[in-house]
């Protein structure tokens, strides 16, 4: 007589500390009677991935999407807007760049879906309201037929190194279905170049969020101020990413990564094509602002142009942060990263030009000042 097989689900956690003081997570496995164990049957078919607007979200997206691709599963992303929650900080960005919830959520889910599509994973996303996010998450999982919830270990009000976030703990405590708590890379394990790329993404996103916010709350009685501000934004969008940020990705990171693995060659090809389209779209934004200033374009037309560019940018960032950077962190050595950083900051490069760096920061500060008037 065959013994009943036991299958394991990542439902409960036990934490302890390994040498060096770094946190190590071990899974306590429990039998899962509902999981098929016949050969050829997939363990999980539909993953639910709750996301907040913290930096941990994109790491969770990357791990969830790669897991779904391995299992042949689909992914549903959900963001629960808690009216009682305090808006997150903007990581040192100048005052005036706290985007509206709608704009930030749109960017978050666009990036998540772009990362999933880049790996061929079927996906969808939804934004829901609720003062008890864990209840909304569980209810969504039931209604959507999800069989695994993938969550970050912390919510946006927690920090790395603390215990599990409150919403993660509440979903785990409910015990209704398997929950996989994604591991998070320790800040000390991330090369400074990764932080540079992410920080520059946030800077560009801040300007685009502010621009959309301005257009959504335009005041016709102050057309001069609005036009001056939008000219500064258009100048930043054209000059900063194209002259300073994109070479870090295209000319250095992509080049080295191609030499280490063929896994992301197709994705890098697509991103390089996007870089060419981005240049044309960014320059067209500047022309559209001038057309608006002289009455040859309506506010609605300008809004559509900025929104189209912003959506394109969110998708591009999602592919970089959700696919390329995780692959780079996996396949590049410390020496590779150091070589990239040395090349990016070599004498004569735009990033090594102190005057150019100061000029970009002054422009960013000017945009913040104009936005607050």
Coordinates of C-alpha atoms in Angstrom, one line a residue:
X1 CA 0.0 0.0 0.0
X2 CA 1.4 3.4 -1.0
X3 CA 1.9 6.0 1.7
X4 CA 0.1 9.2 1.2
X5 CA 2.5 11.8 -0.2
X6 CA 3.0 15.1 1.6
X7 CA 3.3 18.3 -0.2
X8 CA 4.6 21.6 1.3
X9 CA 3.4 25.1 1.1
X10 CA 5.2 28.3 2.2
X11 CA 2.5 29.3 4.7
X12 CA 4.2 30.0 8.0
X13 CA 7.6 31.4 8.7
X14 CA 10.3 30.9 11.3
X15 CA 13.1 33.5 11.5
X16 CA 16.5 33.1 13.1
X17 CA 19.8 34.8 12.7
X18 CA 22.8 33.5 10.9
X19 CA 26.4 34.6 11.3
X20 CA 27.2 38.2 10.6
X21 CA 23.9 39.4 11.9
X22 CA 22.1 39.1 8.5
X23 CA 18.5 38.0 8.7
X24 CA 17.8 34.5 7.4
X25 CA 14.3 33.2 6.7
X26 CA 13.4 29.5 6.9
X27 CA 10.2 28.1 5.8
X28 CA 8.1 25.9 8.1
X29 CA 6.4 23.4 5.8
X30 CA 2.9 22.1 6.4
X31 CA 1.0 19.5 4.4
X32 CA -1.2 20.9 1.6
X33 CA -4.0 18.4 0.9
X34 CA -5.4 20.6 -1.8
X35 CA -2.3 20.7 -3.9
X36 CA -2.2 18.1 -6.7
X37 CA 0.9 15.9 -6.6
X38 CA 0.4 13.9 -9.8
X39 CA 3.2 14.1 -12.3
X40 CA 2.7 16.9 -14.9
X41 CA 0.2 18.9 -12.8
X42 CA 1.2 22.4 -11.9
X43 CA 1.3 23.3 -8.2
X44 CA 0.0 26.8 -8.5
X45 CA -2.0 28.2 -11.5
X46 CA -2.9 31.8 -10.4
X47 CA -0.8 34.1 -8.2
X48 CA -2.1 37.2 -6.4
X49 CA 0.5 39.8 -5.8
X50 CA -0.5 42.7 -3.5
X51 CA 1.6 45.9 -4.1
X52 CA 2.1 49.1 -2.3
X53 CA 4.1 52.1 -3.5
X54 CA 7.3 51.2 -1.7
X55 CA 10.6 50.2 -3.3
X56 CA 10.0 46.6 -2.1
X57 CA 7.2 46.2 -4.6
X58 CA 9.3 46.0 -7.7
X59 CA 11.5 43.3 -6.0
X60 CA 8.3 41.4 -5.2
X61 CA 7.1 41.8 -8.8
X62 CA 10.3 40.4 -10.2
X63 CA 10.2 37.3 -8.0
X64 CA 6.5 36.6 -8.5
X65 CA 6.7 37.0 -12.2
X66 CA 9.7 34.6 -12.5
X67 CA 7.9 32.1 -10.3
X68 CA 4.8 32.3 -12.4
X69 CA 6.8 31.8 -15.6
X70 CA 8.4 28.7 -14.1
X71 CA 5.0 27.3 -13.0
X72 CA 3.2 28.3 -16.2
X73 CA 0.8 30.4 -14.0
X74 CA -0.8 33.8 -14.5
X75 CA -0.4 36.8 -12.1
X76 CA -3.0 39.3 -10.8
X77 CA -1.6 42.4 -9.3
X78 CA -3.7 44.3 -6.7
X79 CA -3.2 47.6 -5.0
X80 CA -5.4 48.4 -2.0
X81 CA -5.9 52.1 -1.3
X82 CA -6.2 52.6 2.5
X83 CA -7.7 56.0 3.1
X84 CA -6.3 55.9 6.7
X85 CA -2.7 55.3 5.6
X86 CA -0.2 58.1 5.7
X87 CA 1.3 58.9 2.3
X88 CA 4.8 57.6 1.9
X89 CA 7.9 59.8 1.9
X90 CA 9.4 60.6 -1.5
X91 CA 12.9 59.4 -0.6
X92 CA 14.5 62.8 -0.3
X93 CA 12.9 64.3 -3.3
X94 CA 12.2 68.1 -3.1
X95 CA 9.0 69.3 -1.6
X96 CA 6.0 69.4 -3.9
X97 CA 6.7 66.0 -5.5
X98 CA 4.3 63.9 -3.7
X99 CA 2.2 62.6 -6.5
X100 CA -1.5 62.0 -6.3
X101 CA -2.5 58.4 -5.4
X102 CA -4.1 57.8 -8.7
X103 CA -0.9 58.8 -10.7
X104 CA 1.4 56.8 -8.4
X105 CA -0.9 53.7 -8.6
X106 CA -1.1 53.9 -12.4
X107 CA 2.7 54.0 -12.6
X108 CA 3.1 51.1 -10.1
X109 CA 0.8 48.8 -11.9
X110 CA 2.0 49.7 -15.4
X111 CA 5.5 48.8 -14.3
X112 CA 4.4 45.5 -12.8
X113 CA 2.4 44.5 -15.9
X114 CA 5.3 45.5 -18.2
X115 CA 7.7 43.2 -16.2
X116 CA 5.2 40.3 -16.5
X117 CA 4.6 40.8 -20.3
X118 CA 8.3 41.0 -20.9
X119 CA 8.6 37.4 -19.6
X120 CA 5.5 36.2 -21.3
X121 CA 3.5 35.9 -18.2
X122 CA -0.3 36.5 -18.5
X123 CA -1.3 39.2 -16.1
X124 CA -4.0 41.7 -15.0
X125 CA -4.2 44.4 -12.3
X126 CA -6.8 46.1 -10.2
X127 CA -7.1 49.0 -7.8
X128 CA -9.4 48.5 -4.8
X129 CA -10.4 50.6 -1.8
X130 CA -10.6 49.5 1.8
X131 CA -9.5 50.4 5.3
X132 CA -8.5 46.8 6.0
X133 CA -6.2 45.9 3.1
X134 CA -5.6 42.3 4.3
X135 CA -9.3 41.6 4.1
X136 CA -9.5 43.1 0.6
X137 CA -6.5 41.0 -0.4
X138 CA -8.1 37.8 0.8
X139 CA -11.4 38.6 -0.7
X140 CA -9.8 39.3 -4.0
X141 CA -7.9 36.0 -3.9
X142 CA -11.1 34.1 -3.3
X143 CA -13.1 35.9 -6.0
X144 CA -10.3 35.6 -8.6
X145 CA -9.6 32.0 -8.0
X146 CA -6.0 32.5 -6.9
X147 CA -4.2 29.6 -5.2
X148 CA -1.1 31.5 -4.0
X149 CA -0.6 35.0 -2.5
X150 CA 2.9 36.4 -3.0
X151 CA 3.7 39.3 -0.6
X152 CA 6.7 41.5 0.4
X153 CA 7.9 41.0 3.9
X154 CA 7.2 44.6 4.9
X155 CA 4.6 47.1 4.1
X156 CA 5.4 50.7 3.2
X157 CA 5.3 51.8 6.8
X158 CA 7.9 49.2 7.9
X159 CA 11.6 49.2 7.1
X160 CA 14.1 46.5 6.2
X161 CA 15.3 44.4 9.2
X162 CA 12.0 44.8 11.1
X163 CA 9.5 42.0 11.6
X164 CA 6.9 41.2 9.0
X165 CA 4.7 44.0 7.9
X166 CA 1.3 44.2 9.5
X167 CA -0.7 43.4 6.4
X168 CA 1.5 40.4 5.6
X169 CA 1.1 39.1 9.1
X170 CA -2.7 39.5 9.0
X171 CA -2.9 37.7 5.7
X172 CA -0.7 34.9 7.1
X173 CA -2.8 34.7 10.3
X174 CA -6.0 34.2 8.4
X175 CA -4.7 30.9 7.1
X176 CA -7.1 30.7 4.2
X177 CA -4.6 29.8 1.5
X178 CA -0.9 29.4 0.9
X179 CA 1.2 32.6 1.2
X180 CA 4.7 33.1 -0.1
X181 CA 6.6 35.9 1.6
X182 CA 9.2 37.1 -0.8
X183 CA 12.8 37.4 0.4
X184 CA 14.3 40.9 0.1
X185 CA 17.9 41.7 -0.8
X186 CA 19.7 43.4 2.0
X187 CA 20.7 47.0 1.2
X188 CA 24.4 46.2 1.7
X189 CA 24.2 43.6 -1.0
X190 CA 23.1 46.0 -3.7
X191 CA 25.8 47.6 -5.8
X192 CA 25.8 51.4 -5.8
X193 CA 25.1 51.4 -9.6
X194 CA 21.8 49.7 -9.0
X195 CA 20.8 52.4 -6.5
X196 CA 22.0 55.1 -9.0
X197 CA 19.7 53.7 -11.7
X198 CA 16.7 53.4 -9.3
X199 CA 17.3 56.9 -7.9
X200 CA 17.4 58.4 -11.4
X201 CA 14.2 56.5 -12.3
X202 CA 12.5 58.1 -9.2
X203 CA 13.8 61.6 -10.2
X204 CA 12.3 61.3 -13.7
X205 CA 9.1 59.8 -12.3
X206 CA 8.8 62.7 -9.8
X207 CA 8.9 65.3 -12.7
X208 CA 6.3 63.3 -14.7
X209 CA 4.0 62.9 -11.7
X210 CA 4.3 66.6 -11.0
X211 CA 3.6 67.5 -14.7
X212 CA 0.4 65.3 -14.8
X213 CA -0.7 66.7 -11.5
X214 CA -0.3 70.2 -12.9
X215 CA -2.3 69.4 -16.0
X216 CA -5.0 67.7 -14.0
X217 CA -5.4 70.8 -11.8
X218 CA -4.6 73.5 -14.3
X219 CA -5.6 77.1 -13.4
X220 CA -6.4 79.1 -16.5
X221 CA -5.9 82.3 -14.6
X222 CA -2.2 81.6 -14.2
X223 CA -1.2 80.6 -17.8
X224 CA 2.3 82.2 -17.7
X225 CA 3.4 80.4 -14.6
X226 CA 2.1 77.1 -15.9
X227 CA 3.9 77.5 -19.3
X228 CA 7.2 78.4 -17.7
X229 CA 7.0 75.4 -15.4
X230 CA 6.1 73.1 -18.2
X231 CA 9.0 74.4 -20.3
X232 CA 11.3 73.6 -17.4
X233 CA 9.8 70.1 -17.1
X234 CA 10.1 69.4 -20.9
X235 CA 13.8 70.6 -20.8
X236 CA 14.5 68.2 -17.9
X237 CA 12.7 65.3 -19.6
X238 CA 14.8 65.8 -22.7
X239 CA 18.2 66.7 -21.2
X240 CA 18.5 64.6 -18.0
X241 CA 17.5 61.1 -19.0
X242 CA 18.8 61.2 -22.5
X243 CA 22.1 62.8 -21.8
X244 CA 22.9 61.3 -18.4
X245 CA 20.7 58.3 -17.4
X246 CA 20.2 56.4 -20.7
X247 CA 23.9 56.0 -21.4
X248 CA 24.3 54.2 -18.0
X249 CA 21.8 51.6 -19.1
X250 CA 22.3 51.4 -22.9
X251 CA 26.1 51.9 -23.4
X252 CA 27.4 50.2 -20.2
X253 CA 25.0 48.0 -18.3
X254 CA 23.4 46.4 -21.4
X255 CA 26.8 45.9 -23.1
X256 CA 28.3 44.0 -20.1
X257 CA 25.2 42.0 -19.4
X258 CA 25.0 40.8 -23.0
X259 CA 28.5 39.4 -22.5
X260 CA 27.5 37.4 -19.4
X261 CA 24.2 35.8 -20.4
X262 CA 21.9 35.4 -23.4
X263 CA 18.8 35.1 -21.1
X264 CA 17.8 38.7 -21.6
X265 CA 19.1 39.4 -25.1
X266 CA 15.6 39.7 -26.6
X267 CA 14.5 42.1 -23.7
X268 CA 17.7 44.2 -24.2
X269 CA 17.0 44.4 -27.9
X270 CA 13.5 45.8 -27.2
X271 CA 14.7 48.3 -24.6
X272 CA 17.3 49.6 -27.1
X273 CA 14.5 50.1 -29.6
X274 CA 12.5 51.9 -26.9
X275 CA 15.4 54.2 -26.2
X276 CA 15.2 55.5 -29.8
X277 CA 11.5 56.0 -29.6
X278 CA 11.9 57.7 -26.2
X279 CA 14.2 60.4 -27.7
X280 CA 11.7 61.3 -30.3
X281 CA 8.8 61.3 -27.9
X282 CA 10.7 63.5 -25.3
X283 CA 11.6 66.1 -28.0
X284 CA 8.0 66.1 -29.2
X285 CA 6.9 67.0 -25.7
X286 CA 8.9 70.2 -25.9
X287 CA 7.4 71.1 -29.2
X288 CA 3.9 70.4 -27.8
X289 CA 4.5 72.8 -24.9
X290 CA 5.4 75.6 -27.3
X291 CA 2.4 74.8 -29.4
X292 CA 0.2 75.2 -26.3
X293 CA 2.0 78.4 -25.3
X294 CA 1.0 80.1 -28.6
X295 CA -2.5 78.6 -28.8
X296 CA -1.8 76.0 -31.4
X297 CA -2.5 73.1 -29.0
X298 CA -5.2 72.6 -26.4
X299 CA -4.7 71.7 -22.8
X300 CA -6.3 68.3 -23.5
X301 CA -3.9 67.7 -26.3
X302 CA -0.9 68.5 -24.1
X303 CA -2.3 66.3 -21.4
X304 CA -2.6 63.4 -23.8
X305 CA 1.0 63.8 -25.0
X306 CA 2.4 63.9 -21.5
X307 CA 0.2 61.0 -20.4
X308 CA 1.4 58.9 -23.4
X309 CA 5.0 59.6 -22.6
X310 CA 4.5 58.9 -18.9
X311 CA 2.9 55.5 -19.7
X312 CA 5.7 54.7 -22.0
X313 CA 8.2 55.6 -19.3
X314 CA 6.5 53.5 -16.6
X315 CA 6.6 50.5 -19.0
X316 CA 10.3 51.1 -19.7
X317 CA 11.1 51.4 -16.0
X318 CA 9.1 48.2 -15.3
X319 CA 11.2 46.2 -17.8
X320 CA 14.4 47.6 -16.4
X321 CA 13.6 47.2 -12.7
X322 CA 11.6 44.0 -12.9
X323 CA 13.6 42.1 -15.5
X324 CA 17.0 43.6 -16.4
X325 CA 18.3 44.6 -13.0
X326 CA 17.4 41.3 -11.3
X327 CA 19.2 39.5 -14.2
X328 CA 22.2 41.8 -13.8
X329 CA 22.3 41.2 -10.1
X330 CA 22.3 37.5 -10.8
X331 CA 24.8 37.2 -13.6
X332 CA 27.2 40.1 -13.1
X333 CA 30.1 39.9 -10.7
X334 CA 31.3 42.5 -8.3
X335 CA 34.1 43.2 -10.8
X336 CA 31.6 43.7 -13.6
X337 CA 29.6 46.2 -11.5
X338 CA 32.8 48.1 -10.5
X339 CA 33.8 48.3 -14.2
X340 CA 30.5 49.7 -15.2
X341 CA 30.6 52.3 -12.4
X342 CA 34.2 53.2 -13.3
X343 CA 33.3 53.6 -17.0
X344 CA 30.2 55.7 -16.2
X345 CA 32.1 58.1 -13.9
X346 CA 35.3 58.2 -16.0
X347 CA 36.8 61.7 -16.7
X348 CA 35.0 63.3 -19.6
X349 CA 31.8 61.4 -19.2
X350 CA 28.5 63.4 -18.5
X351 CA 28.2 61.9 -15.0
X352 CA 31.7 63.0 -14.1
X353 CA 30.9 66.6 -15.3
X354 CA 30.3 68.4 -12.0
X355 CA 28.9 71.5 -13.7
X356 CA 26.4 69.4 -15.6
X357 CA 25.3 67.5 -12.4
X358 CA 24.8 70.9 -10.6
X359 CA 22.8 72.2 -13.6
X360 CA 20.5 69.2 -13.5
X361 CA 20.0 69.6 -9.8
X362 CA 19.3 73.3 -10.1
X363 CA 16.8 72.6 -12.8
X364 CA 15.1 70.0 -10.6
X365 CA 15.0 72.4 -7.7
X366 CA 13.6 75.2 -10.0
X367 CA 10.8 72.8 -11.1
X368 CA 9.9 72.2 -7.4
X369 CA 9.9 75.9 -6.6
X370 CA 7.7 76.7 -9.6
X371 CA 5.3 73.9 -8.7
X372 CA 4.9 75.2 -5.2
X373 CA 3.9 78.7 -6.3

